[in-house]
Amino acid sequence: MADEVVVVPLKKVVLDVLLLQLVGWPILFLFLWGNPFHRGFFCDDDSIRHPFHESTVPSWTLYITGFGLNLITMTLTELLNRPNDRKHFYFLGRKIPFWIYNAYCAIGMFAFGAACSQLTTDVMKYTIGRLRPHFYTVCLPDVNCSLAENQNVYHTDFSCTNPAYMYNKRIMKEMRLSFPSGHSSFSMYTMVYFSIYVQKRLTWDGSTLLKHTLQFLAVLSSVFTAMTRVSDYKHHWSDVLSGLLLGTIIAWIVARFFSTLFASKEPSESSEHSELNGHGNNRTTAIGV
């Protein structure tokens, strides 16, 4: 088989980065300046009167684990699975190993899917504005629920009076961002995508159960994270279930239809015919956007 020289255009890399930012920047915008829908409440709604607890799985742990596990796994897998030197990749006039290009594609697609998952979750959160289970404890709205005339009334015009939290803008905003669970959607996306990637790319034959053990532990950690959101009174059970489904669906769509994980590895008939007949000149290919 002939050696192939593949030129990676600068415009492809620039466009990849710009498109990733196009999905990622709205996430930061909503986090900094987003204003969730101001949903009201009924006085007899006991589902929003739970105590306030700190998160068992903090956000920083969630993101470090989700991104770190996938980045390390993809980099090592592409390094260990590096193909022969028949293909030569060049970027900005410099030769780069094939495995680095493969890792770039794998990590880039994973990051794009993570941004899509997070943005979808945030758009739903800010549009719906569902009150968290600890809403009443954090807010202490200035509505006298002991009065008969306030019963069976949907209260939308109220102010929070809890001095411990009323001046904390982050908590005041997050108490309205219950549906769906961001921890659940992000953890399930990262772990399901990790499981699919390992299934398609991990080819080590030392142990048949290694791959499946890693997949099970990854998904189990996501389920544990989701369950803590209920036990910490951060989300209602339906928020968590919706987050798990959302993360799973997006991970499957990105892996199945956006990435090349399911692409056929078998050579085409034309390439086989060319190779068998000795047509083996070097080829130069420019990867387009």
PDB file of C-alpha atoms in Angstrom:
ATOM      1  CA  MET A   1       0.000   0.000   0.000  1.00  0.00           C
ATOM      2  CA  ALA A   2       1.294   3.461  -0.919  1.00  0.00           C
ATOM      3  CA  ASP A   3       2.349   6.061   1.601  1.00  0.00           C
ATOM      4  CA  GLU A   4      -0.127   8.916   1.919  1.00  0.00           C
ATOM      5  CA  VAL A   5       0.680  12.501   2.816  1.00  0.00           C
ATOM      6  CA  VAL A   6      -2.237  14.278   4.499  1.00  0.00           C
ATOM      7  CA  VAL A   7      -2.177  18.052   4.911  1.00  0.00           C
ATOM      8  CA  VAL A   8      -4.351  19.414   7.741  1.00  0.00           C
ATOM      9  CA  PRO A   9      -5.445  22.932   6.714  1.00  0.00           C
ATOM     10  CA  LEU A  10      -5.189  25.715   9.266  1.00  0.00           C
ATOM     11  CA  LYS A  11      -8.719  26.810   8.398  1.00  0.00           C
ATOM     12  CA  LYS A  12     -10.060  23.434   9.539  1.00  0.00           C
ATOM     13  CA  VAL A  13      -8.533  23.812  13.004  1.00  0.00           C
ATOM     14  CA  VAL A  14      -9.632  27.457  13.257  1.00  0.00           C
ATOM     15  CA  LEU A  15     -13.165  26.569  12.184  1.00  0.00           C
ATOM     16  CA  ASP A  16     -13.297  23.683  14.677  1.00  0.00           C
ATOM     17  CA  VAL A  17     -12.314  26.033  17.503  1.00  0.00           C
ATOM     18  CA  LEU A  18     -14.806  28.703  16.414  1.00  0.00           C
ATOM     19  CA  LEU A  19     -17.683  26.230  16.191  1.00  0.00           C
ATOM     20  CA  LEU A  20     -16.837  24.811  19.599  1.00  0.00           C
ATOM     21  CA  GLN A  21     -16.853  28.329  21.030  1.00  0.00           C
ATOM     22  CA  LEU A  22     -20.147  29.043  19.288  1.00  0.00           C
ATOM     23  CA  VAL A  23     -21.721  26.324  21.430  1.00  0.00           C
ATOM     24  CA  GLY A  24     -19.638  27.000  24.522  1.00  0.00           C
ATOM     25  CA  TRP A  25     -19.940  30.772  24.940  1.00  0.00           C
ATOM     26  CA  PRO A  26     -23.744  30.748  25.522  1.00  0.00           C
ATOM     27  CA  ILE A  27     -23.107  28.451  28.500  1.00  0.00           C
ATOM     28  CA  LEU A  28     -20.851  31.083  30.071  1.00  0.00           C
ATOM     29  CA  PHE A  29     -23.324  33.829  29.177  1.00  0.00           C
ATOM     30  CA  LEU A  30     -26.183  32.059  30.952  1.00  0.00           C
ATOM     31  CA  PHE A  31     -23.981  31.315  33.955  1.00  0.00           C
ATOM     32  CA  LEU A  32     -22.949  34.957  34.355  1.00  0.00           C
ATOM     33  CA  TRP A  33     -25.985  36.906  33.178  1.00  0.00           C
ATOM     34  CA  GLY A  34     -28.832  34.441  32.658  1.00  0.00           C
ATOM     35  CA  ASN A  35     -32.098  35.152  34.447  1.00  0.00           C
ATOM     36  CA  PRO A  36     -34.301  32.076  34.999  1.00  0.00           C
ATOM     37  CA  PHE A  37     -38.061  32.140  34.621  1.00  0.00           C
ATOM     38  CA  HIS A  38     -39.651  33.246  37.918  1.00  0.00           C
ATOM     39  CA  ARG A  39     -41.976  30.408  38.734  1.00  0.00           C
ATOM     40  CA  GLY A  40     -44.375  30.751  41.674  1.00  0.00           C
ATOM     41  CA  PHE A  41     -45.420  28.269  44.351  1.00  0.00           C
ATOM     42  CA  PHE A  42     -48.343  26.983  46.395  1.00  0.00           C
ATOM     43  CA  CYS A  43     -48.197  27.144  50.178  1.00  0.00           C
ATOM     44  CA  ASP A  44     -49.122  23.485  50.548  1.00  0.00           C
ATOM     45  CA  ASP A  45     -46.360  22.265  48.227  1.00  0.00           C
ATOM     46  CA  ASP A  46     -44.238  20.144  50.564  1.00  0.00           C
ATOM     47  CA  SER A  47     -41.814  19.154  47.779  1.00  0.00           C
ATOM     48  CA  ILE A  48     -40.038  22.531  48.042  1.00  0.00           C
ATOM     49  CA  ARG A  49     -39.712  22.611  51.848  1.00  0.00           C
ATOM     50  CA  HIS A  50     -36.682  20.350  52.315  1.00  0.00           C
ATOM     51  CA  PRO A  51     -33.522  21.468  54.157  1.00  0.00           C
ATOM     52  CA  PHE A  52     -30.512  22.964  52.402  1.00  0.00           C
ATOM     53  CA  HIS A  53     -27.362  20.802  52.171  1.00  0.00           C
ATOM     54  CA  GLU A  54     -23.999  21.171  50.483  1.00  0.00           C
ATOM     55  CA  SER A  55     -23.414  18.941  47.479  1.00  0.00           C
ATOM     56  CA  THR A  56     -21.938  15.496  48.093  1.00  0.00           C
ATOM     57  CA  VAL A  57     -20.350  15.726  44.632  1.00  0.00           C
ATOM     58  CA  PRO A  58     -19.202  19.337  44.090  1.00  0.00           C
ATOM     59  CA  SER A  59     -19.252  20.800  40.591  1.00  0.00           C
ATOM     60  CA  TRP A  60     -15.459  21.041  40.391  1.00  0.00           C
ATOM     61  CA  THR A  61     -15.126  17.324  41.164  1.00  0.00           C
ATOM     62  CA  LEU A  62     -17.742  16.518  38.540  1.00  0.00           C
ATOM     63  CA  TYR A  63     -16.021  18.459  35.768  1.00  0.00           C
ATOM     64  CA  ILE A  64     -12.478  17.382  36.601  1.00  0.00           C
ATOM     65  CA  THR A  65     -13.530  13.728  36.661  1.00  0.00           C
ATOM     66  CA  GLY A  66     -15.702  13.898  33.544  1.00  0.00           C
ATOM     67  CA  PHE A  67     -13.199  15.746  31.385  1.00  0.00           C
ATOM     68  CA  GLY A  68     -10.043  14.292  32.919  1.00  0.00           C
ATOM     69  CA  LEU A  69     -11.058  10.653  32.583  1.00  0.00           C
ATOM     70  CA  ASN A  70     -11.997  11.046  28.921  1.00  0.00           C
ATOM     71  CA  LEU A  71      -8.997  13.165  27.961  1.00  0.00           C
ATOM     72  CA  ILE A  72      -6.501  10.783  29.569  1.00  0.00           C
ATOM     73  CA  THR A  73      -8.236   7.694  28.190  1.00  0.00           C
ATOM     74  CA  MET A  74      -8.501   9.063  24.647  1.00  0.00           C
ATOM     75  CA  THR A  75      -4.912  10.270  24.575  1.00  0.00           C
ATOM     76  CA  LEU A  76      -3.476   6.975  25.861  1.00  0.00           C
ATOM     77  CA  THR A  77      -5.757   4.870  23.664  1.00  0.00           C
ATOM     78  CA  GLU A  78      -4.846   6.724  20.482  1.00  0.00           C
ATOM     79  CA  LEU A  79      -1.162   6.534  21.428  1.00  0.00           C
ATOM     80  CA  LEU A  80      -1.287   2.789  22.051  1.00  0.00           C
ATOM     81  CA  ASN A  81      -3.478   2.173  18.990  1.00  0.00           C
ATOM     82  CA  ARG A  82      -1.321   4.302  16.710  1.00  0.00           C
ATOM     83  CA  PRO A  83      -1.287   2.910  13.172  1.00  0.00           C
ATOM     84  CA  ASN A  84       1.719   2.299  10.977  1.00  0.00           C
ATOM     85  CA  ASP A  85       3.605   5.117   9.345  1.00  0.00           C
ATOM     86  CA  ARG A  86       1.885   4.795   5.976  1.00  0.00           C
ATOM     87  CA  LYS A  87       0.078   8.082   6.611  1.00  0.00           C
ATOM     88  CA  HIS A  88       2.054  11.255   7.191  1.00  0.00           C
ATOM     89  CA  PHE A  89       0.206  14.245   8.639  1.00  0.00           C
ATOM     90  CA  TYR A  90       1.420  17.792   8.206  1.00  0.00           C
ATOM     91  CA  PHE A  91       0.133  20.911   9.933  1.00  0.00           C
ATOM     92  CA  LEU A  92       1.630  24.349   9.248  1.00  0.00           C
ATOM     93  CA  GLY A  93       4.442  22.639   7.386  1.00  0.00           C
ATOM     94  CA  ARG A  94       5.394  20.386  10.285  1.00  0.00           C
ATOM     95  CA  LYS A  95       4.941  16.649  10.462  1.00  0.00           C
ATOM     96  CA  ILE A  96       2.729  15.423  13.301  1.00  0.00           C
ATOM     97  CA  PRO A  97       2.222  11.816  14.414  1.00  0.00           C
ATOM     98  CA  PHE A  98      -0.959  10.158  13.205  1.00  0.00           C
ATOM     99  CA  TRP A  99      -2.034   9.349  16.768  1.00  0.00           C
ATOM    100  CA  ILE A 100      -1.941  13.032  17.752  1.00  0.00           C
ATOM    101  CA  TYR A 101      -4.323  13.880  14.937  1.00  0.00           C
ATOM    102  CA  ASN A 102      -6.602  11.007  15.972  1.00  0.00           C
ATOM    103  CA  ALA A 103      -6.524  12.200  19.593  1.00  0.00           C
ATOM    104  CA  TYR A 104      -7.330  15.741  18.451  1.00  0.00           C
ATOM    105  CA  CYS A 105     -10.379  14.486  16.552  1.00  0.00           C
ATOM    106  CA  ALA A 106     -11.552  12.237  19.412  1.00  0.00           C
ATOM    107  CA  ILE A 107     -11.150  14.869  22.142  1.00  0.00           C
ATOM    108  CA  GLY A 108     -12.615  17.608  19.977  1.00  0.00           C
ATOM    109  CA  MET A 109     -15.744  15.594  19.231  1.00  0.00           C
ATOM    110  CA  PHE A 110     -16.151  14.681  22.893  1.00  0.00           C
ATOM    111  CA  ALA A 111     -15.789  18.337  23.929  1.00  0.00           C
ATOM    112  CA  PHE A 112     -18.306  19.427  21.307  1.00  0.00           C
ATOM    113  CA  GLY A 113     -20.821  16.894  22.604  1.00  0.00           C
ATOM    114  CA  ALA A 114     -20.201  17.989  26.206  1.00  0.00           C
ATOM    115  CA  ALA A 115     -20.891  21.599  25.224  1.00  0.00           C
ATOM    116  CA  CYS A 116     -24.082  20.560  23.414  1.00  0.00           C
ATOM    117  CA  SER A 117     -25.239  18.588  26.448  1.00  0.00           C
ATOM    118  CA  GLN A 118     -24.516  21.422  28.871  1.00  0.00           C
ATOM    119  CA  LEU A 119     -26.106  24.105  26.688  1.00  0.00           C
ATOM    120  CA  THR A 120     -29.247  22.015  26.168  1.00  0.00           C
ATOM    121  CA  THR A 121     -29.476  21.465  29.923  1.00  0.00           C
ATOM    122  CA  ASP A 122     -28.999  25.166  30.695  1.00  0.00           C
ATOM    123  CA  VAL A 123     -31.557  26.325  28.126  1.00  0.00           C
ATOM    124  CA  MET A 124     -34.109  23.989  29.695  1.00  0.00           C
ATOM    125  CA  LYS A 125     -33.168  25.135  33.211  1.00  0.00           C
ATOM    126  CA  TYR A 126     -33.538  28.840  32.504  1.00  0.00           C
ATOM    127  CA  THR A 127     -36.680  28.414  30.418  1.00  0.00           C
ATOM    128  CA  ILE A 128     -38.567  26.301  32.966  1.00  0.00           C
ATOM    129  CA  GLY A 129     -37.257  27.793  36.216  1.00  0.00           C
ATOM    130  CA  ARG A 130     -38.407  24.942  38.432  1.00  0.00           C
ATOM    131  CA  LEU A 131     -37.936  25.539  42.156  1.00  0.00           C
ATOM    132  CA  ARG A 132     -35.492  23.278  43.962  1.00  0.00           C
ATOM    133  CA  PRO A 133     -36.571  21.068  46.885  1.00  0.00           C
ATOM    134  CA  HIS A 134     -34.803  23.444  49.303  1.00  0.00           C
ATOM    135  CA  PHE A 135     -36.458  26.564  47.854  1.00  0.00           C
ATOM    136  CA  TYR A 136     -38.595  27.457  50.866  1.00  0.00           C
ATOM    137  CA  THR A 137     -35.717  26.948  53.323  1.00  0.00           C
ATOM    138  CA  VAL A 138     -33.349  29.143  51.309  1.00  0.00           C
ATOM    139  CA  CYS A 139     -35.860  31.829  50.358  1.00  0.00           C
ATOM    140  CA  LEU A 140     -38.365  32.089  53.247  1.00  0.00           C
ATOM    141  CA  PRO A 141     -40.776  34.029  51.012  1.00  0.00           C
ATOM    142  CA  ASP A 142     -42.722  36.884  52.606  1.00  0.00           C
ATOM    143  CA  VAL A 143     -46.019  35.055  52.227  1.00  0.00           C
ATOM    144  CA  ASN A 144     -47.967  34.126  55.356  1.00  0.00           C
ATOM    145  CA  CYS A 145     -49.018  30.596  54.496  1.00  0.00           C
ATOM    146  CA  SER A 146     -50.923  30.227  57.788  1.00  0.00           C
ATOM    147  CA  LEU A 147     -53.639  32.568  56.543  1.00  0.00           C
ATOM    148  CA  ALA A 148     -56.658  30.924  54.957  1.00  0.00           C
ATOM    149  CA  GLU A 149     -56.746  33.367  52.050  1.00  0.00           C
ATOM    150  CA  ASN A 150     -53.214  32.347  51.041  1.00  0.00           C
ATOM    151  CA  GLN A 151     -54.139  28.692  50.738  1.00  0.00           C
ATOM    152  CA  ASN A 152     -54.715  27.286  47.244  1.00  0.00           C
ATOM    153  CA  VAL A 153     -53.244  30.472  45.785  1.00  0.00           C
ATOM    154  CA  TYR A 154     -50.404  30.411  43.261  1.00  0.00           C
ATOM    155  CA  HIS A 155     -47.949  32.983  44.624  1.00  0.00           C
ATOM    156  CA  THR A 156     -45.708  34.707  42.099  1.00  0.00           C
ATOM    157  CA  ASP A 157     -45.284  38.130  43.731  1.00  0.00           C
ATOM    158  CA  PHE A 158     -43.005  37.593  46.713  1.00  0.00           C
ATOM    159  CA  SER A 159     -39.556  38.447  48.069  1.00  0.00           C
ATOM    160  CA  CYS A 160     -37.048  36.256  49.880  1.00  0.00           C
ATOM    161  CA  THR A 161     -36.420  37.131  53.521  1.00  0.00           C
ATOM    162  CA  ASN A 162     -33.836  34.605  54.711  1.00  0.00           C
ATOM    163  CA  PRO A 163     -30.875  36.780  55.815  1.00  0.00           C
ATOM    164  CA  ALA A 164     -28.453  33.871  55.438  1.00  0.00           C
ATOM    165  CA  TYR A 165     -28.991  33.605  51.668  1.00  0.00           C
ATOM    166  CA  MET A 166     -31.036  36.563  50.385  1.00  0.00           C
ATOM    167  CA  TYR A 167     -27.908  38.552  49.502  1.00  0.00           C
ATOM    168  CA  ASN A 168     -26.192  35.612  47.815  1.00  0.00           C
ATOM    169  CA  LYS A 169     -26.986  36.151  44.126  1.00  0.00           C
ATOM    170  CA  ARG A 170     -25.712  32.726  43.094  1.00  0.00           C
ATOM    171  CA  ILE A 171     -27.948  30.826  45.504  1.00  0.00           C
ATOM    172  CA  MET A 172     -30.913  33.089  44.747  1.00  0.00           C
ATOM    173  CA  LYS A 173     -30.581  32.218  41.065  1.00  0.00           C
ATOM    174  CA  GLU A 174     -29.787  28.545  41.476  1.00  0.00           C
ATOM    175  CA  MET A 175     -32.830  27.919  43.672  1.00  0.00           C
ATOM    176  CA  ARG A 176     -34.838  28.296  40.419  1.00  0.00           C
ATOM    177  CA  LEU A 177     -32.713  25.942  38.301  1.00  0.00           C
ATOM    178  CA  SER A 178     -33.925  22.522  39.360  1.00  0.00           C
ATOM    179  CA  PHE A 179     -35.056  20.986  36.047  1.00  0.00           C
ATOM    180  CA  PRO A 180     -33.236  19.146  34.620  1.00  0.00           C
ATOM    181  CA  SER A 181     -30.312  18.138  36.819  1.00  0.00           C
ATOM    182  CA  GLY A 182     -27.056  19.443  35.346  1.00  0.00           C
ATOM    183  CA  HIS A 183     -24.962  17.059  37.462  1.00  0.00           C
ATOM    184  CA  SER A 184     -26.983  14.127  36.134  1.00  0.00           C
ATOM    185  CA  SER A 185     -26.883  15.133  32.470  1.00  0.00           C
ATOM    186  CA  PHE A 186     -23.175  15.998  32.438  1.00  0.00           C
ATOM    187  CA  SER A 187     -22.031  12.951  34.395  1.00  0.00           C
ATOM    188  CA  MET A 188     -24.136  10.601  32.293  1.00  0.00           C
ATOM    189  CA  TYR A 189     -22.968  12.182  29.031  1.00  0.00           C
ATOM    190  CA  THR A 190     -19.289  11.884  29.958  1.00  0.00           C
ATOM    191  CA  MET A 191     -19.567   8.352  31.298  1.00  0.00           C
ATOM    192  CA  VAL A 192     -21.761   6.983  28.497  1.00  0.00           C
ATOM    193  CA  TYR A 193     -19.496   8.551  25.877  1.00  0.00           C
ATOM    194  CA  PHE A 194     -16.506   7.099  27.721  1.00  0.00           C
ATOM    195  CA  SER A 195     -18.149   3.664  27.661  1.00  0.00           C
ATOM    196  CA  ILE A 196     -18.901   3.861  23.946  1.00  0.00           C
ATOM    197  CA  TYR A 197     -15.393   5.078  23.154  1.00  0.00           C
ATOM    198  CA  VAL A 198     -13.807   2.289  25.198  1.00  0.00           C
ATOM    199  CA  GLN A 199     -16.074  -0.268  23.528  1.00  0.00           C
ATOM    200  CA  LYS A 200     -15.021   0.818  20.041  1.00  0.00           C
ATOM    201  CA  ARG A 201     -11.368   1.734  20.580  1.00  0.00           C
ATOM    202  CA  LEU A 202      -9.951  -0.362  23.447  1.00  0.00           C
ATOM    203  CA  THR A 203      -8.517  -3.467  21.803  1.00  0.00           C
ATOM    204  CA  TRP A 204      -6.320  -4.917  24.561  1.00  0.00           C
ATOM    205  CA  ASP A 205      -6.884  -8.674  24.843  1.00  0.00           C
ATOM    206  CA  GLY A 206      -5.225  -9.179  28.224  1.00  0.00           C
ATOM    207  CA  SER A 207      -8.580  -9.448  29.983  1.00  0.00           C
ATOM    208  CA  THR A 208     -12.002  -9.797  28.444  1.00  0.00           C
ATOM    209  CA  LEU A 209     -13.640  -8.189  31.460  1.00  0.00           C
ATOM    210  CA  LEU A 210     -11.395  -5.112  31.695  1.00  0.00           C
ATOM    211  CA  LYS A 211     -13.360  -3.130  29.157  1.00  0.00           C
ATOM    212  CA  HIS A 212     -16.721  -4.015  30.692  1.00  0.00           C
ATOM    213  CA  THR A 213     -15.498  -3.366  34.234  1.00  0.00           C
ATOM    214  CA  LEU A 214     -14.392   0.140  33.257  1.00  0.00           C
ATOM    215  CA  GLN A 215     -17.724   0.756  31.550  1.00  0.00           C
ATOM    216  CA  PHE A 216     -19.719  -0.458  34.531  1.00  0.00           C
ATOM    217  CA  LEU A 217     -17.759   1.605  37.050  1.00  0.00           C
ATOM    218  CA  ALA A 218     -18.047   4.705  34.879  1.00  0.00           C
ATOM    219  CA  VAL A 219     -21.815   4.476  34.517  1.00  0.00           C
ATOM    220  CA  LEU A 220     -22.199   3.509  38.184  1.00  0.00           C
ATOM    221  CA  SER A 221     -20.334   6.664  39.219  1.00  0.00           C
ATOM    222  CA  SER A 222     -22.767   8.685  37.137  1.00  0.00           C
ATOM    223  CA  VAL A 223     -25.755   6.994  38.739  1.00  0.00           C
ATOM    224  CA  PHE A 224     -24.267   7.634  42.195  1.00  0.00           C
ATOM    225  CA  THR A 225     -23.782  11.307  41.356  1.00  0.00           C
ATOM    226  CA  ALA A 226     -27.379  11.552  40.204  1.00  0.00           C
ATOM    227  CA  MET A 227     -28.729   9.876  43.342  1.00  0.00           C
ATOM    228  CA  THR A 228     -26.837  12.295  45.591  1.00  0.00           C
ATOM    229  CA  ARG A 229     -28.687  15.152  43.931  1.00  0.00           C
ATOM    230  CA  VAL A 230     -31.904  13.730  45.351  1.00  0.00           C
ATOM    231  CA  SER A 231     -30.511  12.870  48.784  1.00  0.00           C
ATOM    232  CA  ASP A 232     -28.905  16.331  49.041  1.00  0.00           C
ATOM    233  CA  TYR A 233     -32.288  17.907  48.219  1.00  0.00           C
ATOM    234  CA  LYS A 234     -30.809  19.668  45.208  1.00  0.00           C
ATOM    235  CA  HIS A 235     -33.262  18.180  42.729  1.00  0.00           C
ATOM    236  CA  HIS A 236     -36.572  16.386  42.480  1.00  0.00           C
ATOM    237  CA  TRP A 237     -36.427  12.786  41.273  1.00  0.00           C
ATOM    238  CA  SER A 238     -37.911  13.787  37.910  1.00  0.00           C
ATOM    239  CA  ASP A 239     -35.127  16.361  37.433  1.00  0.00           C
ATOM    240  CA  VAL A 240     -32.525  13.652  37.928  1.00  0.00           C
ATOM    241  CA  LEU A 241     -34.264  11.146  35.670  1.00  0.00           C
ATOM    242  CA  SER A 242     -34.581  13.736  32.911  1.00  0.00           C
ATOM    243  CA  GLY A 243     -30.913  14.672  33.277  1.00  0.00           C
ATOM    244  CA  LEU A 244     -29.818  11.042  33.008  1.00  0.00           C
ATOM    245  CA  LEU A 245     -31.914  10.518  29.874  1.00  0.00           C
ATOM    246  CA  LEU A 246     -30.699  13.761  28.309  1.00  0.00           C
ATOM    247  CA  GLY A 247     -27.027  12.940  28.870  1.00  0.00           C
ATOM    248  CA  THR A 248     -27.462   9.400  27.552  1.00  0.00           C
ATOM    249  CA  ILE A 249     -29.293  10.498  24.398  1.00  0.00           C
ATOM    250  CA  ILE A 250     -26.784  13.209  23.503  1.00  0.00           C
ATOM    251  CA  ALA A 251     -23.826  10.886  24.144  1.00  0.00           C
ATOM    252  CA  TRP A 252     -25.337   8.272  21.838  1.00  0.00           C
ATOM    253  CA  ILE A 253     -26.159  10.775  19.081  1.00  0.00           C
ATOM    254  CA  VAL A 254     -22.693  12.355  19.159  1.00  0.00           C
ATOM    255  CA  ALA A 255     -20.879   9.006  19.223  1.00  0.00           C
ATOM    256  CA  ARG A 256     -23.114   7.319  16.645  1.00  0.00           C
ATOM    257  CA  PHE A 257     -23.704  10.060  14.101  1.00  0.00           C
ATOM    258  CA  PHE A 258     -21.115  12.817  14.672  1.00  0.00           C
ATOM    259  CA  SER A 259     -17.934  10.894  15.480  1.00  0.00           C
ATOM    260  CA  THR A 260     -16.128   8.244  13.440  1.00  0.00           C
ATOM    261  CA  LEU A 261     -16.324   5.597  16.155  1.00  0.00           C
ATOM    262  CA  PHE A 262     -18.858   3.580  14.167  1.00  0.00           C
ATOM    263  CA  ALA A 263     -17.222   4.141  10.777  1.00  0.00           C
ATOM    264  CA  SER A 264     -16.301   1.029   8.832  1.00  0.00           C
ATOM    265  CA  LYS A 265     -12.608   0.204   9.047  1.00  0.00           C
ATOM    266  CA  GLU A 266     -12.667  -2.119   6.043  1.00  0.00           C
ATOM    267  CA  PRO A 267     -10.931  -0.876   2.889  1.00  0.00           C
ATOM    268  CA  SER A 268     -13.050  -0.143  -0.147  1.00  0.00           C
ATOM    269  CA  GLU A 269     -13.065  -2.383  -3.214  1.00  0.00           C
ATOM    270  CA  SER A 270     -11.358   0.264  -5.316  1.00  0.00           C
ATOM    271  CA  SER A 271      -8.439   0.588  -2.897  1.00  0.00           C
ATOM    272  CA  GLU A 272      -8.111  -3.191  -2.678  1.00  0.00           C
ATOM    273  CA  HIS A 273      -8.197  -3.468  -6.470  1.00  0.00           C
ATOM    274  CA  SER A 274      -5.590  -0.733  -6.827  1.00  0.00           C
ATOM    275  CA  GLU A 275      -3.316  -2.367  -4.265  1.00  0.00           C
ATOM    276  CA  LEU A 276      -3.631  -5.819  -5.840  1.00  0.00           C
ATOM    277  CA  ASN A 277      -2.747  -4.445  -9.260  1.00  0.00           C
ATOM    278  CA  GLY A 278       0.316  -2.647  -7.976  1.00  0.00           C
ATOM    279  CA  HIS A 279      -0.882   0.945  -8.326  1.00  0.00           C
ATOM    280  CA  GLY A 280       1.103   2.260  -5.397  1.00  0.00           C
ATOM    281  CA  ASN A 281       2.175   5.825  -6.004  1.00  0.00           C
ATOM    282  CA  ASN A 282       2.454   8.237  -3.080  1.00  0.00           C
ATOM    283  CA  ARG A 283      -0.637  10.423  -2.671  1.00  0.00           C
ATOM    284  CA  THR A 284      -1.071  13.835  -1.103  1.00  0.00           C
ATOM    285  CA  THR A 285      -4.469  14.628   0.452  1.00  0.00           C
ATOM    286  CA  ALA A 286      -5.759  17.855   1.952  1.00  0.00           C
ATOM    287  CA  ILE A 287      -8.325  17.323   4.673  1.00  0.00           C
ATOM    288  CA  GLY A 288     -11.143  19.735   4.124  1.00  0.00           C
ATOM    289  CA  VAL A 289     -13.472  21.271   6.646  1.00  0.00           C
TER     290      VAL A 289
END
